[in-house]
Structures are given as structure tokens and as C-alpha cells.
Amino acid sequence: MAKPKDQTIDPGEDTLDETLQSKAPMDASRPWLFYWTMAGLTSLGEDVSAYKQRLMETVRPLQNPTGGFGGGHGQLSHCACTYATVLALACVDGLDVVDREAMWRWLGQVKQADGGFRMAVGAEEDIRGAYCAMTVITLLNLPLTLPSDSPARTAGGLETFVDGLGGWVSRCQTYEGGIAGAPTNEAHGAYAFCALACLSILDAPHRSIPQYLDVPSLIHWLASMQTVPEGGFAGRTNKLVDACYSHWVGGCWALLQAAAAAAPGTSDEGKTSSSSSFPAPNITTKEIEALWNRHALIRYLLTCCQQPGKRGGMRDKPSTRPDGYHTCYSLAGLSAAQNHYHYDATRDTGSRSSEKSARLMAAFNWEASVPTAEEMERAKYEEQDRVAFVHPVFVVPMGVVERTRVKFEEGLKV
């Protein structure tokens, strides 16, 4: 919009055109802004309850009558936007705004006959869709049985959302050992987390992960992503360090350690079960711990990724600007590196509660513990620098997950 010739504008202010152009790329990402903010604040121990009503009213128009959430007003429902909205609402205890039955029916439309999920109706099928969909299904306690009009049921003969899913995830593993967004694509650190977290929702990690993935090959690839001398993680082969992979790759290690833990009562303590499609990893949790340097990651995040001065915010590397995305996932990565996460196999009663269509329970069996004084001294940080417990599968605080589990303890009747 051209300004009148006699009008002056403060050089520090954007014109309307410039403002609209700078905001337009984020229009389809509004739910992510909510999630990054709510997850970041809660991981710092902040009370976000004051945002509950405002957030509920803001996201209500983004929910489509057919189910799911779009990125903005009038936009189609999308798995990533739905995932981000559900997690943001969970942080403020505002999930009452979600139409669970419509959500279930919409997710039935993106489930595919080959076992995977599309990101939206008619959109791409990739590992993000699988993780996002299974997170929403599990937290909201939606029926695992597919709706009668789901294409995966009518065209593929599948009966539940989990049918064929593990096998589809398996096909995403590449020749390098990493995980691609879809079969035959390039390995990527964020997709490794999506795959491991998705499998950790399906069943206990020591059963599901070795069953569907070549764990030693994956561990080798993930370990090669930690950069020297920075200590942070890169996201792909031959790429630079980026703080967001502190979560996407750094968050994989707790899941892998759980995968390497023996089932209760086995004599081969610390080893995985051999009942898998791939050979058992034959690697202990202590050996996995030695393959990544959590102390170097903490130092990189605290010394290189904080915004200088008192303005706050986290950035991917020095010379770049902080933003909500890198702040959220830097904090999640700090939590993964500072704290210790354990899968409590003693609470494991199988992949799901009683009925075939009932809630998958494995992802609710995690516990966390604080670092020792010696660990904090080695990484050179103090208690005030420690981030709260962030759930290793759902990436919101542990207390938020437990509150959501209890809230939807009664399954949806359809």
C-alpha cells in the first residue's frame, strides 16, 4: 500500500504491506505458536492457567465441523495443526473445546490402507502423520476401532488405527540407519523421534522398537549427529548443528534406552527381548548412555543458544535470532539432557487396556528423576538452570500428561 507523498513513516516501523508479508507465512502455523509458547512456559515451571479461556476461544474457530484443527480460519484440518492445538490445550487444561467424536471420524479419513497416515485428507503420507495422529488418539482416548467409512477399512480391510502401522514405520528406516519421513526418503533427525515416539505409543519400547526397527543401525546414525566441537546435534548427514535437534535427536536417547531394557523377570538384564523382526540390539542401557554426550549438549544450549542480554529466547546457533520454535525445542532438549527418564515396566500390563478398541497405555508408564550434584557440576550449571520434566513421548510436562490421562479415563462412546 503506497503512502501519500507528504506522509512520513518512522523508519523503525513496518508499512502495512511489509507487516502483512511478514505475518502471512505464519498464518497456517498459528497452532504451533500456541504450542511452542505453552510448552515452553510450562517447561520453565510457569503457571499458564490464565491463558485457558483465551486459548480455547482462539482455537475454537480453527476446529472444523468434520473434525480436527486447521492452521487458521477457514483452513482444512491438518494432523500437525491438530497435534499442536491438542498439546497447547492440554497445557492449560482446555481440552473440553475438542469435539472428540468428530476428531475420531476425521482421523479415520487420514488413516491409510498401507498402515500409515496422511497429514490431511488428500495430502502427503509421512511419519509426522503417524506420530501426530497416535498422540491425539491416545491423549484424547479415542476408540482404536476405525470408523465404518474410513478408506483404510473400506478399501484396505483394516479394522483399527494401529493395524499395519508398525510395519509402515519400519519401511521408513534408510540404508544409513536413520528414519525418513516416508519410505525411500532421506534420513532426518526429527523423523527418528517421530518413529520412536510413535512406536512407544503402540507398545512398551522394549517390545515395539526392536520389533520394527534395526536398533543398532539407528543408534549408530543418531550418535553420528552429535557435532564436534559444539556438542549439539545436527538433523541430517553433513549438516550444521541446530538447537532444535537437541530435542528431535536428544529426545531419542531415553526412548532407545527403554528399548534396550529387558522385560521384567528376564535373566539377561539390560538387553532387549529377541522376539522381534530384527535381531536383538545386544546393547545395554549403559552402553547407549555412553554413545551421546549429554553434558556437552547442555553446555552448547546454555552457552551458545541463549539470546545475549536480558531479552530471553533461544536460537539454533550463534549469529541467528531466537524464535518460539527453537526456544521450545531447546528447552525440551535441555530437559532430555539434564534429567533422567525411565520406562516403568512394572506398570506395563500389555499394549492397551482391556478391550480391543481401548486406550493404548504404554506411553503413560514413564517416570523421571533429577540429575545428581556430580552431573550438574560436570555440565557446569546450577539448579536454577534446570528445566522441568518434559514427557519423552508427548513433549509436554509430565504433569500435563497425567492430568490428561485422568481427564479422559472414560473412553469415547460412538
mmCIF file of C-alpha atoms in Angstrom:
data_model
loop_
_atom_site.group_PDB
_atom_site.id
_atom_site.type_symbol
_atom_site.label_atom_id
_atom_site.label_comp_id
_atom_site.label_asym_id
_atom_site.label_seq_id
_atom_site.Cartn_x
_atom_site.Cartn_y
_atom_site.Cartn_z
ATOM 1 C CA MET A 1 0.000 0.000 0.000
ATOM 2 C CA ALA A 2 1.700 3.180 -1.175
ATOM 3 C CA LYS A 3 1.831 6.036 1.336
ATOM 4 C CA PRO A 4 0.923 9.639 0.398
ATOM 5 C CA LYS A 5 3.936 11.642 -0.694
ATOM 6 C CA ASP A 6 3.604 14.067 2.186
ATOM 7 C CA GLN A 7 3.336 11.343 4.824
ATOM 8 C CA THR A 8 6.401 10.328 6.780
ATOM 9 C CA ILE A 9 6.820 6.993 8.467
ATOM 10 C CA ASP A 10 9.122 6.218 11.343
ATOM 11 C CA PRO A 11 11.952 4.143 9.848
ATOM 12 C CA GLY A 12 11.595 1.770 12.782
ATOM 13 C CA GLU A 13 8.013 0.863 11.789
ATOM 14 C CA ASP A 14 6.963 -1.503 9.017
ATOM 15 C CA THR A 15 4.492 -0.412 6.389
ATOM 16 C CA LEU A 16 1.203 -2.317 6.294
ATOM 17 C CA ASP A 17 2.385 -4.239 3.228
ATOM 18 C CA GLU A 18 5.605 -5.239 4.972
ATOM 19 C CA THR A 19 3.717 -6.257 8.084
ATOM 20 C CA LEU A 20 1.264 -8.420 6.176
ATOM 21 C CA GLN A 21 4.049 -10.027 4.174
ATOM 22 C CA SER A 22 5.968 -10.870 7.341
ATOM 23 C CA LYS A 23 2.905 -12.383 9.037
ATOM 24 C CA ALA A 24 1.381 -14.247 6.092
ATOM 25 C CA PRO A 25 3.848 -17.184 6.124
ATOM 26 C CA MET A 26 2.799 -17.960 9.721
ATOM 27 C CA ASP A 27 -0.939 -17.887 9.028
ATOM 28 C CA ALA A 28 -1.149 -21.674 8.691
ATOM 29 C CA SER A 29 1.049 -22.179 11.769
ATOM 30 C CA ARG A 30 -0.999 -20.452 14.443
ATOM 31 C CA PRO A 31 -1.486 -23.670 16.484
ATOM 32 C CA TRP A 32 2.271 -24.145 16.560
ATOM 33 C CA LEU A 33 2.727 -20.671 18.037
ATOM 34 C CA PHE A 34 0.284 -21.642 20.792
ATOM 35 C CA TYR A 35 2.059 -24.938 21.443
ATOM 36 C CA TRP A 36 5.600 -23.552 21.439
ATOM 37 C CA THR A 37 4.521 -20.842 23.877
ATOM 38 C CA MET A 38 2.520 -23.023 26.264
ATOM 39 C CA ALA A 39 5.022 -25.904 26.223
ATOM 40 C CA GLY A 40 7.961 -23.552 26.670
ATOM 41 C CA LEU A 41 6.396 -21.715 29.589
ATOM 42 C CA THR A 42 5.269 -24.866 31.380
ATOM 43 C CA SER A 43 8.698 -26.483 30.959
ATOM 44 C CA LEU A 44 10.046 -23.494 32.876
ATOM 45 C CA GLY A 45 7.522 -24.080 35.644
ATOM 46 C CA GLU A 46 5.293 -21.145 34.735
ATOM 47 C CA ASP A 47 1.570 -21.214 35.503
ATOM 48 C CA VAL A 48 -0.310 -20.850 32.195
ATOM 49 C CA SER A 49 -3.827 -21.273 33.572
ATOM 50 C CA ALA A 50 -4.560 -17.592 32.950
ATOM 51 C CA TYR A 51 -4.447 -18.290 29.203
ATOM 52 C CA LYS A 52 -7.066 -21.067 29.304
ATOM 53 C CA GLN A 53 -10.191 -19.189 28.211
ATOM 54 C CA ARG A 54 -8.364 -17.029 25.693
ATOM 55 C CA LEU A 55 -6.747 -20.054 24.076
ATOM 56 C CA MET A 56 -9.982 -22.029 23.974
ATOM 57 C CA GLU A 57 -11.820 -19.161 22.301
ATOM 58 C CA THR A 58 -8.962 -18.571 19.876
ATOM 59 C CA VAL A 59 -8.749 -22.172 18.654
ATOM 60 C CA ARG A 60 -12.492 -22.830 18.585
ATOM 61 C CA PRO A 61 -12.899 -21.296 15.082
ATOM 62 C CA LEU A 62 -9.940 -23.369 13.837
ATOM 63 C CA GLN A 63 -11.844 -26.603 14.547
ATOM 64 C CA ASN A 64 -13.739 -27.871 11.526
ATOM 65 C CA PRO A 65 -17.211 -29.436 11.875
ATOM 66 C CA THR A 66 -15.825 -32.573 10.207
ATOM 67 C CA GLY A 67 -13.159 -32.868 12.919
ATOM 68 C CA GLY A 68 -9.600 -31.762 13.509
ATOM 69 C CA PHE A 69 -8.000 -28.321 13.516
ATOM 70 C CA GLY A 70 -6.695 -26.222 10.665
ATOM 71 C CA GLY A 71 -3.797 -23.810 10.826
ATOM 72 C CA GLY A 72 -6.005 -20.735 10.542
ATOM 73 C CA HIS A 73 -9.561 -19.590 9.932
ATOM 74 C CA GLY A 74 -11.208 -21.460 7.056
ATOM 75 C CA GLN A 75 -8.279 -23.843 6.552
ATOM 76 C CA LEU A 76 -8.529 -27.598 6.175
ATOM 77 C CA SER A 77 -7.834 -29.837 9.153
ATOM 78 C CA HIS A 78 -4.230 -30.992 9.321
ATOM 79 C CA CYS A 79 -2.525 -33.551 11.569
ATOM 80 C CA ALA A 80 0.310 -31.214 12.565
ATOM 81 C CA CYS A 81 -2.033 -28.344 13.422
ATOM 82 C CA THR A 82 -4.326 -30.726 15.301
ATOM 83 C CA TYR A 83 -1.405 -32.162 17.286
ATOM 84 C CA ALA A 84 -0.122 -28.698 18.212
ATOM 85 C CA THR A 85 -3.594 -27.480 19.211
ATOM 86 C CA VAL A 86 -4.329 -30.514 21.371
ATOM 87 C CA LEU A 87 -0.997 -30.219 23.203
ATOM 88 C CA ALA A 88 -1.408 -26.467 23.724
ATOM 89 C CA LEU A 89 -4.909 -27.009 25.101
ATOM 90 C CA ALA A 90 -3.631 -29.822 27.331
ATOM 91 C CA CYS A 91 -1.115 -27.405 28.882
ATOM 92 C CA VAL A 92 -3.941 -25.099 30.003
ATOM 93 C CA ASP A 93 -6.449 -27.887 30.767
ATOM 94 C CA GLY A 94 -8.676 -26.636 27.956
ATOM 95 C CA LEU A 95 -9.389 -29.841 26.027
ATOM 96 C CA ASP A 96 -13.135 -29.574 26.615
ATOM 97 C CA VAL A 97 -13.273 -27.493 23.443
ATOM 98 C CA VAL A 98 -12.313 -30.520 21.317
ATOM 99 C CA ASP A 99 -15.104 -32.413 19.524
ATOM 100 C CA ARG A 100 -13.739 -35.897 20.204
ATOM 101 C CA GLU A 101 -16.198 -37.824 18.066
ATOM 102 C CA ALA A 102 -15.648 -35.570 15.043
ATOM 103 C CA MET A 103 -11.891 -35.874 15.664
ATOM 104 C CA TRP A 104 -12.154 -39.678 15.618
ATOM 105 C CA ARG A 105 -14.094 -39.654 12.362
ATOM 106 C CA TRP A 106 -11.688 -37.220 10.711
ATOM 107 C CA LEU A 107 -8.640 -39.248 11.737
ATOM 108 C CA GLY A 108 -10.342 -42.246 10.154
ATOM 109 C CA GLN A 109 -10.192 -40.359 6.844
ATOM 110 C CA VAL A 110 -6.402 -39.859 7.000
ATOM 111 C CA LYS A 111 -5.571 -43.443 8.052
ATOM 112 C CA GLN A 112 -4.257 -45.325 5.016
ATOM 113 C CA ALA A 113 -4.669 -48.900 3.844
ATOM 114 C CA ASP A 114 -0.879 -49.430 3.968
ATOM 115 C CA GLY A 115 -0.874 -48.664 7.697
ATOM 116 C CA GLY A 116 0.355 -45.056 7.635
ATOM 117 C CA PHE A 117 -1.389 -41.693 7.950
ATOM 118 C CA ARG A 118 -1.731 -38.710 5.655
ATOM 119 C CA MET A 119 -1.181 -35.256 7.089
ATOM 120 C CA ALA A 120 -4.578 -34.161 5.779
ATOM 121 C CA VAL A 121 -7.253 -35.620 3.510
ATOM 122 C CA GLY A 122 -5.582 -35.952 0.111
ATOM 123 C CA ALA A 123 -2.215 -34.690 1.427
ATOM 124 C CA GLU A 124 1.180 -36.364 1.817
ATOM 125 C CA GLU A 125 1.616 -39.542 3.852
ATOM 126 C CA ASP A 126 4.577 -39.423 6.212
ATOM 127 C CA ILE A 127 5.899 -40.297 9.645
ATOM 128 C CA ARG A 128 4.705 -36.996 11.123
ATOM 129 C CA GLY A 129 1.126 -38.005 10.402
ATOM 130 C CA ALA A 130 1.620 -41.302 12.213
ATOM 131 C CA TYR A 131 3.091 -39.718 15.341
ATOM 132 C CA CYS A 132 0.684 -36.770 15.440
ATOM 133 C CA ALA A 133 -2.385 -38.936 14.911
ATOM 134 C CA MET A 134 -1.402 -41.537 17.502
ATOM 135 C CA THR A 135 -0.625 -38.809 20.041
ATOM 136 C CA VAL A 136 -4.075 -37.274 19.607
ATOM 137 C CA ILE A 137 -5.825 -40.662 19.655
ATOM 138 C CA THR A 138 -4.049 -41.711 22.854
ATOM 139 C CA LEU A 139 -4.292 -38.482 24.844
ATOM 140 C CA LEU A 140 -7.973 -37.987 23.989
ATOM 141 C CA ASN A 141 -8.699 -41.695 24.490
ATOM 142 C CA LEU A 142 -10.410 -42.075 21.119
ATOM 143 C CA PRO A 143 -11.555 -45.550 20.026
ATOM 144 C CA LEU A 144 -8.860 -47.541 18.233
ATOM 145 C CA THR A 145 -11.520 -49.094 16.031
ATOM 146 C CA LEU A 146 -11.716 -47.348 12.656
ATOM 147 C CA PRO A 147 -14.951 -45.564 11.693
ATOM 148 C CA SER A 148 -17.048 -47.569 9.256
ATOM 149 C CA ASP A 149 -16.414 -45.114 6.410
ATOM 150 C CA SER A 150 -12.635 -44.962 6.836
ATOM 151 C CA PRO A 151 -10.878 -45.657 3.495
ATOM 152 C CA ALA A 152 -8.413 -47.881 5.354
ATOM 153 C CA ARG A 153 -11.372 -50.067 6.348
ATOM 154 C CA THR A 154 -13.433 -49.934 3.179
ATOM 155 C CA ALA A 155 -10.533 -50.213 0.712
ATOM 156 C CA GLY A 156 -7.814 -51.850 2.772
ATOM 157 C CA GLY A 157 -9.691 -54.153 5.116
ATOM 158 C CA LEU A 158 -8.076 -52.689 8.251
ATOM 159 C CA GLU A 159 -10.029 -52.660 11.492
ATOM 160 C CA THR A 160 -8.074 -50.373 13.843
ATOM 161 C CA PHE A 161 -5.846 -47.321 13.718
ATOM 162 C CA VAL A 162 -2.837 -49.424 14.732
ATOM 163 C CA ASP A 163 -3.219 -52.055 12.013
ATOM 164 C CA GLY A 164 -0.173 -52.055 9.746
ATOM 165 C CA LEU A 165 1.330 -49.004 11.463
ATOM 166 C CA GLY A 166 4.449 -50.650 12.886
ATOM 167 C CA GLY A 167 5.282 -52.233 9.545
ATOM 168 C CA TRP A 168 4.848 -48.897 7.770
ATOM 169 C CA VAL A 169 7.206 -47.198 10.258
ATOM 170 C CA SER A 170 9.734 -49.975 9.648
ATOM 171 C CA ARG A 171 9.799 -49.178 5.935
ATOM 172 C CA CYS A 172 10.874 -45.604 6.735
ATOM 173 C CA GLN A 173 14.287 -46.727 8.011
ATOM 174 C CA THR A 174 17.020 -45.911 5.492
ATOM 175 C CA TYR A 175 20.264 -47.568 4.445
ATOM 176 C CA GLU A 176 22.104 -45.177 6.810
ATOM 177 C CA GLY A 177 20.106 -46.440 9.771
ATOM 178 C CA GLY A 178 18.187 -43.217 10.314
ATOM 179 C CA ILE A 179 14.488 -42.643 9.730
ATOM 180 C CA ALA A 180 12.998 -40.876 6.725
ATOM 181 C CA GLY A 181 9.724 -39.026 6.510
ATOM 182 C CA ALA A 182 8.407 -41.751 4.215
ATOM 183 C CA PRO A 183 9.848 -44.903 2.626
ATOM 184 C CA THR A 184 12.795 -44.197 0.231
ATOM 185 C CA ASN A 185 13.313 -40.618 1.520
ATOM 186 C CA GLU A 186 16.374 -39.115 3.280
ATOM 187 C CA ALA A 187 17.043 -39.815 6.961
ATOM 188 C CA HIS A 188 16.218 -36.887 9.242
ATOM 189 C CA GLY A 189 16.609 -36.408 12.993
ATOM 190 C CA ALA A 190 13.056 -35.196 13.600
ATOM 191 C CA TYR A 191 11.633 -38.218 11.815
ATOM 192 C CA ALA A 192 13.706 -40.511 14.020
ATOM 193 C CA PHE A 193 11.961 -39.059 17.065
ATOM 194 C CA CYS A 194 8.541 -39.331 15.406
ATOM 195 C CA ALA A 195 9.154 -43.004 14.620
ATOM 196 C CA LEU A 196 10.462 -43.915 18.073
ATOM 197 C CA ALA A 197 7.726 -41.964 19.864
ATOM 198 C CA CYS A 198 5.028 -43.483 17.653
ATOM 199 C CA LEU A 199 6.264 -46.997 18.388
ATOM 200 C CA SER A 200 6.464 -46.124 22.098
ATOM 201 C CA ILE A 201 2.764 -45.272 21.948
ATOM 202 C CA LEU A 202 1.919 -48.581 20.259
ATOM 203 C CA ASP A 203 3.531 -50.694 22.971
ATOM 204 C CA ALA A 204 6.274 -50.816 25.587
ATOM 205 C CA PRO A 205 9.519 -49.620 23.945
ATOM 206 C CA HIS A 206 11.404 -52.813 24.760
ATOM 207 C CA ARG A 207 8.849 -54.685 22.646
ATOM 208 C CA SER A 208 7.768 -52.306 19.912
ATOM 209 C CA ILE A 209 11.035 -50.606 18.927
ATOM 210 C CA PRO A 210 13.171 -53.746 18.378
ATOM 211 C CA GLN A 211 10.213 -55.390 16.666
ATOM 212 C CA TYR A 212 10.077 -52.819 13.887
ATOM 213 C CA LEU A 213 13.480 -51.095 13.718
ATOM 214 C CA ASP A 214 17.108 -52.088 13.273
ATOM 215 C CA VAL A 215 18.121 -50.538 16.584
ATOM 216 C CA PRO A 216 21.949 -50.812 16.338
ATOM 217 C CA SER A 217 21.895 -49.143 12.915
ATOM 218 C CA LEU A 218 19.641 -46.360 14.192
ATOM 219 C CA ILE A 219 21.826 -45.780 17.252
ATOM 220 C CA HIS A 220 24.901 -45.521 15.032
ATOM 221 C CA TRP A 221 23.232 -42.895 12.839
ATOM 222 C CA LEU A 222 21.911 -40.849 15.781
ATOM 223 C CA ALA A 223 25.297 -40.859 17.543
ATOM 224 C CA SER A 224 26.917 -39.525 14.373
ATOM 225 C CA MET A 225 24.620 -36.489 14.502
ATOM 226 C CA GLN A 226 26.308 -35.034 17.624
ATOM 227 C CA THR A 227 28.722 -32.407 16.365
ATOM 228 C CA VAL A 228 32.261 -31.608 17.435
ATOM 229 C CA PRO A 229 33.334 -29.250 18.887
ATOM 230 C CA GLU A 230 29.884 -27.696 19.524
ATOM 231 C CA GLY A 231 28.302 -30.622 21.351
ATOM 232 C CA GLY A 232 24.848 -30.066 19.862
ATOM 233 C CA PHE A 233 23.091 -32.168 17.243
ATOM 234 C CA ALA A 234 22.639 -31.801 13.512
ATOM 235 C CA GLY A 235 19.485 -33.066 11.833
ATOM 236 C CA ARG A 236 20.869 -34.704 8.706
ATOM 237 C CA THR A 237 24.132 -36.110 7.423
ATOM 238 C CA ASN A 238 26.727 -33.388 6.652
ATOM 239 C CA LYS A 239 24.592 -30.594 8.111
ATOM 240 C CA LEU A 240 25.415 -27.969 10.733
ATOM 241 C CA VAL A 241 24.401 -28.075 14.391
ATOM 242 C CA ASP A 242 20.920 -26.748 15.193
ATOM 243 C CA ALA A 243 19.486 -26.374 18.689
ATOM 244 C CA CYS A 244 16.049 -27.784 17.785
ATOM 245 C CA TYR A 245 17.684 -31.206 17.296
ATOM 246 C CA SER A 246 18.554 -31.104 20.976
ATOM 247 C CA HIS A 247 15.027 -32.415 21.259
ATOM 248 C CA TRP A 248 14.497 -34.201 17.939
ATOM 249 C CA VAL A 249 17.703 -36.229 18.326
ATOM 250 C CA GLY A 250 18.472 -35.679 22.001
ATOM 251 C CA GLY A 251 14.955 -36.832 22.878
ATOM 252 C CA CYS A 252 15.544 -40.171 21.133
ATOM 253 C CA TRP A 253 18.014 -41.464 23.691
ATOM 254 C CA ALA A 254 15.566 -42.060 26.538
ATOM 255 C CA LEU A 255 13.326 -43.999 24.149
ATOM 256 C CA LEU A 256 16.279 -46.057 22.924
ATOM 257 C CA GLN A 257 17.429 -46.790 26.451
ATOM 258 C CA ALA A 258 13.935 -48.015 27.242
ATOM 259 C CA ALA A 259 14.098 -50.164 24.102
ATOM 260 C CA ALA A 260 17.336 -51.724 25.344
ATOM 261 C CA ALA A 261 15.955 -52.530 28.786
ATOM 262 C CA ALA A 262 14.947 -56.121 29.383
ATOM 263 C CA ALA A 263 11.395 -57.059 30.216
ATOM 264 C CA PRO A 264 10.826 -57.637 33.953
ATOM 265 C CA GLY A 265 11.834 -61.087 35.132
ATOM 266 C CA THR A 266 14.296 -61.861 32.337
ATOM 267 C CA SER A 267 17.748 -63.056 33.291
ATOM 268 C CA ASP A 268 19.556 -61.018 30.631
ATOM 269 C CA GLU A 269 19.175 -57.709 32.439
ATOM 270 C CA GLY A 270 19.689 -54.656 30.287
ATOM 271 C CA LYS A 271 19.150 -56.467 26.978
ATOM 272 C CA THR A 272 16.156 -56.433 24.707
ATOM 273 C CA SER A 273 13.865 -59.333 24.025
ATOM 274 C CA SER A 274 14.754 -61.446 20.986
ATOM 275 C CA SER A 275 11.134 -61.675 19.806
ATOM 276 C CA SER A 276 11.493 -59.103 17.046
ATOM 277 C CA SER A 277 11.651 -58.782 13.280
ATOM 278 C CA PHE A 278 15.264 -57.600 13.567
ATOM 279 C CA PRO A 279 17.983 -59.237 15.705
ATOM 280 C CA ALA A 280 18.044 -58.059 19.319
ATOM 281 C CA PRO A 281 20.307 -55.000 19.700
ATOM 282 C CA ASN A 282 22.523 -56.783 22.247
ATOM 283 C CA ILE A 283 23.375 -53.431 23.783
ATOM 284 C CA THR A 284 22.760 -52.271 27.315
ATOM 285 C CA THR A 285 21.258 -49.034 28.533
ATOM 286 C CA LYS A 286 24.640 -48.020 29.982
ATOM 287 C CA GLU A 287 26.299 -48.555 26.625
ATOM 288 C CA ILE A 288 23.682 -46.380 24.928
ATOM 289 C CA GLU A 289 24.253 -43.686 27.552
ATOM 290 C CA ALA A 290 27.936 -43.656 26.614
ATOM 291 C CA LEU A 291 27.167 -43.054 22.924
ATOM 292 C CA TRP A 292 25.965 -39.486 23.396
ATOM 293 C CA ASN A 293 27.365 -36.661 25.480
ATOM 294 C CA ARG A 294 24.514 -35.094 27.428
ATOM 295 C CA HIS A 295 26.884 -32.742 29.262
ATOM 296 C CA ALA A 296 28.256 -31.299 26.014
ATOM 297 C CA LEU A 297 24.688 -30.765 24.776
ATOM 298 C CA ILE A 298 23.770 -28.880 27.968
ATOM 299 C CA ARG A 299 26.820 -26.634 27.642
ATOM 300 C CA TYR A 300 26.045 -25.899 23.986
ATOM 301 C CA LEU A 301 22.460 -24.914 24.775
ATOM 302 C CA LEU A 302 23.324 -22.751 27.778
ATOM 303 C CA THR A 303 26.387 -21.026 26.355
ATOM 304 C CA CYS A 304 25.670 -20.762 22.618
ATOM 305 C CA CYS A 305 21.901 -20.775 22.191
ATOM 306 C CA GLN A 306 20.606 -18.232 24.689
ATOM 307 C CA GLN A 307 19.776 -14.758 23.441
ATOM 308 C CA PRO A 308 22.504 -12.406 24.753
ATOM 309 C CA GLY A 309 21.469 -9.857 27.321
ATOM 310 C CA LYS A 310 18.174 -9.954 29.194
ATOM 311 C CA ARG A 311 15.731 -10.346 26.306
ATOM 312 C CA GLY A 312 15.443 -14.122 26.626
ATOM 313 C CA GLY A 313 14.753 -16.649 23.905
ATOM 314 C CA MET A 314 16.781 -19.486 22.383
ATOM 315 C CA ARG A 315 18.354 -19.655 18.935
ATOM 316 C CA ASP A 316 19.590 -22.513 16.796
ATOM 317 C CA LYS A 317 23.230 -21.322 16.796
ATOM 318 C CA PRO A 318 25.244 -18.134 17.371
ATOM 319 C CA SER A 319 24.627 -15.396 14.777
ATOM 320 C CA THR A 320 20.952 -16.351 14.359
ATOM 321 C CA ARG A 321 17.896 -14.843 16.040
ATOM 322 C CA PRO A 322 15.817 -16.542 18.725
ATOM 323 C CA ASP A 323 12.287 -17.694 17.927
ATOM 324 C CA GLY A 324 9.458 -19.635 19.523
ATOM 325 C CA TYR A 325 10.231 -22.892 17.713
ATOM 326 C CA HIS A 326 13.885 -23.060 18.764
ATOM 327 C CA THR A 327 13.066 -21.830 22.263
ATOM 328 C CA CYS A 328 10.522 -24.607 22.823
ATOM 329 C CA TYR A 329 12.673 -27.423 21.470
ATOM 330 C CA SER A 330 15.873 -26.125 23.077
ATOM 331 C CA LEU A 331 14.090 -26.292 26.425
ATOM 332 C CA ALA A 332 12.776 -29.793 25.646
ATOM 333 C CA GLY A 333 16.313 -30.823 24.683
ATOM 334 C CA LEU A 334 17.669 -29.358 27.916
ATOM 335 C CA SER A 335 15.137 -31.390 29.854
ATOM 336 C CA ALA A 336 16.132 -34.548 27.986
ATOM 337 C CA ALA A 337 19.826 -33.931 28.699
ATOM 338 C CA GLN A 338 19.563 -32.699 32.293
ATOM 339 C CA ASN A 339 17.026 -35.171 33.671
ATOM 340 C CA HIS A 340 16.711 -38.948 33.512
ATOM 341 C CA TYR A 341 13.683 -40.732 32.079
ATOM 342 C CA HIS A 342 12.767 -44.339 32.742
ATOM 343 C CA TYR A 343 10.062 -46.588 31.373
ATOM 344 C CA ASP A 344 8.419 -48.292 34.358
ATOM 345 C CA ALA A 345 7.964 -51.813 33.046
ATOM 346 C CA THR A 346 6.416 -52.898 36.346
ATOM 347 C CA ARG A 347 3.295 -50.892 35.377
ATOM 348 C CA ASP A 348 3.187 -52.491 31.954
ATOM 349 C CA THR A 349 0.106 -54.670 31.556
ATOM 350 C CA GLY A 350 0.273 -55.017 27.784
ATOM 351 C CA SER A 351 -0.063 -52.588 24.937
ATOM 352 C CA ARG A 352 -3.571 -51.447 25.816
ATOM 353 C CA SER A 353 -6.277 -51.620 28.439
ATOM 354 C CA SER A 354 -8.783 -54.464 28.410
ATOM 355 C CA GLU A 355 -10.880 -54.183 25.252
ATOM 356 C CA LYS A 356 -9.574 -54.334 21.675
ATOM 357 C CA SER A 357 -10.686 -50.776 20.988
ATOM 358 C CA ALA A 358 -9.489 -49.388 24.332
ATOM 359 C CA ARG A 359 -6.774 -46.871 25.079
ATOM 360 C CA LEU A 360 -3.107 -47.604 24.411
ATOM 361 C CA MET A 361 -1.473 -47.376 27.833
ATOM 362 C CA ALA A 362 2.270 -47.830 27.252
ATOM 363 C CA ALA A 363 3.106 -44.131 26.854
ATOM 364 C CA PHE A 364 1.701 -43.352 30.317
ATOM 365 C CA ASN A 365 4.260 -45.573 32.096
ATOM 366 C CA TRP A 366 7.183 -43.122 32.178
ATOM 367 C CA GLU A 367 8.941 -41.765 35.249
ATOM 368 C CA ALA A 368 11.598 -39.082 35.636
ATOM 369 C CA SER A 369 14.384 -38.327 38.102
ATOM 370 C CA VAL A 370 16.600 -35.310 38.696
ATOM 371 C CA PRO A 371 20.325 -35.188 37.919
ATOM 372 C CA THR A 372 22.877 -35.723 40.649
ATOM 373 C CA ALA A 373 25.013 -32.906 42.002
ATOM 374 C CA GLU A 374 28.018 -34.505 40.305
ATOM 375 C CA GLU A 375 26.271 -34.452 36.927
ATOM 376 C CA MET A 376 25.343 -30.802 37.331
ATOM 377 C CA GLU A 377 28.912 -29.943 38.266
ATOM 378 C CA ARG A 378 30.280 -31.798 35.244
ATOM 379 C CA ALA A 379 27.987 -29.868 32.869
ATOM 380 C CA LYS A 380 28.637 -26.608 34.763
ATOM 381 C CA TYR A 381 25.090 -25.497 35.505
ATOM 382 C CA GLU A 382 23.079 -24.775 38.642
ATOM 383 C CA GLU A 383 19.621 -25.752 39.868
ATOM 384 C CA GLN A 384 18.114 -22.505 38.565
ATOM 385 C CA ASP A 385 19.145 -23.583 35.057
ATOM 386 C CA ARG A 386 17.337 -26.923 35.224
ATOM 387 C CA VAL A 387 14.245 -27.425 33.075
ATOM 388 C CA ALA A 388 11.184 -29.284 34.403
ATOM 389 C CA PHE A 389 10.359 -32.866 33.425
ATOM 390 C CA VAL A 390 9.119 -32.971 29.814
ATOM 391 C CA HIS A 391 7.375 -36.189 28.796
ATOM 392 C CA PRO A 392 9.681 -38.162 26.451
ATOM 393 C CA VAL A 393 6.837 -39.189 24.115
ATOM 394 C CA PHE A 394 4.293 -36.340 24.195
ATOM 395 C CA VAL A 395 6.713 -33.392 24.717
ATOM 396 C CA VAL A 396 4.669 -31.538 27.316
ATOM 397 C CA PRO A 397 5.306 -31.599 31.083
ATOM 398 C CA MET A 398 4.783 -34.943 32.801
ATOM 399 C CA GLY A 399 2.041 -33.483 34.998
ATOM 400 C CA VAL A 400 0.091 -32.323 31.943
ATOM 401 C CA VAL A 401 0.132 -35.852 30.525
ATOM 402 C CA GLU A 402 -1.080 -37.406 33.774
ATOM 403 C CA ARG A 403 -3.862 -34.827 34.109
ATOM 404 C CA THR A 404 -4.979 -35.551 30.547
ATOM 405 C CA ARG A 405 -4.881 -39.303 31.140
ATOM 406 C CA VAL A 406 -7.190 -38.955 34.116
ATOM 407 C CA LYS A 407 -9.471 -36.452 32.373
ATOM 408 C CA PHE A 408 -10.209 -38.881 29.549
ATOM 409 C CA GLU A 409 -10.041 -42.084 31.547
ATOM 410 C CA GLU A 410 -13.506 -42.900 30.277
ATOM 411 C CA GLY A 411 -13.320 -43.755 26.604
ATOM 412 C CA LEU A 412 -15.405 -42.092 23.924
ATOM 413 C CA LYS A 413 -18.618 -43.961 23.163
ATOM 414 C CA VAL A 414 -19.547 -43.906 19.459
#
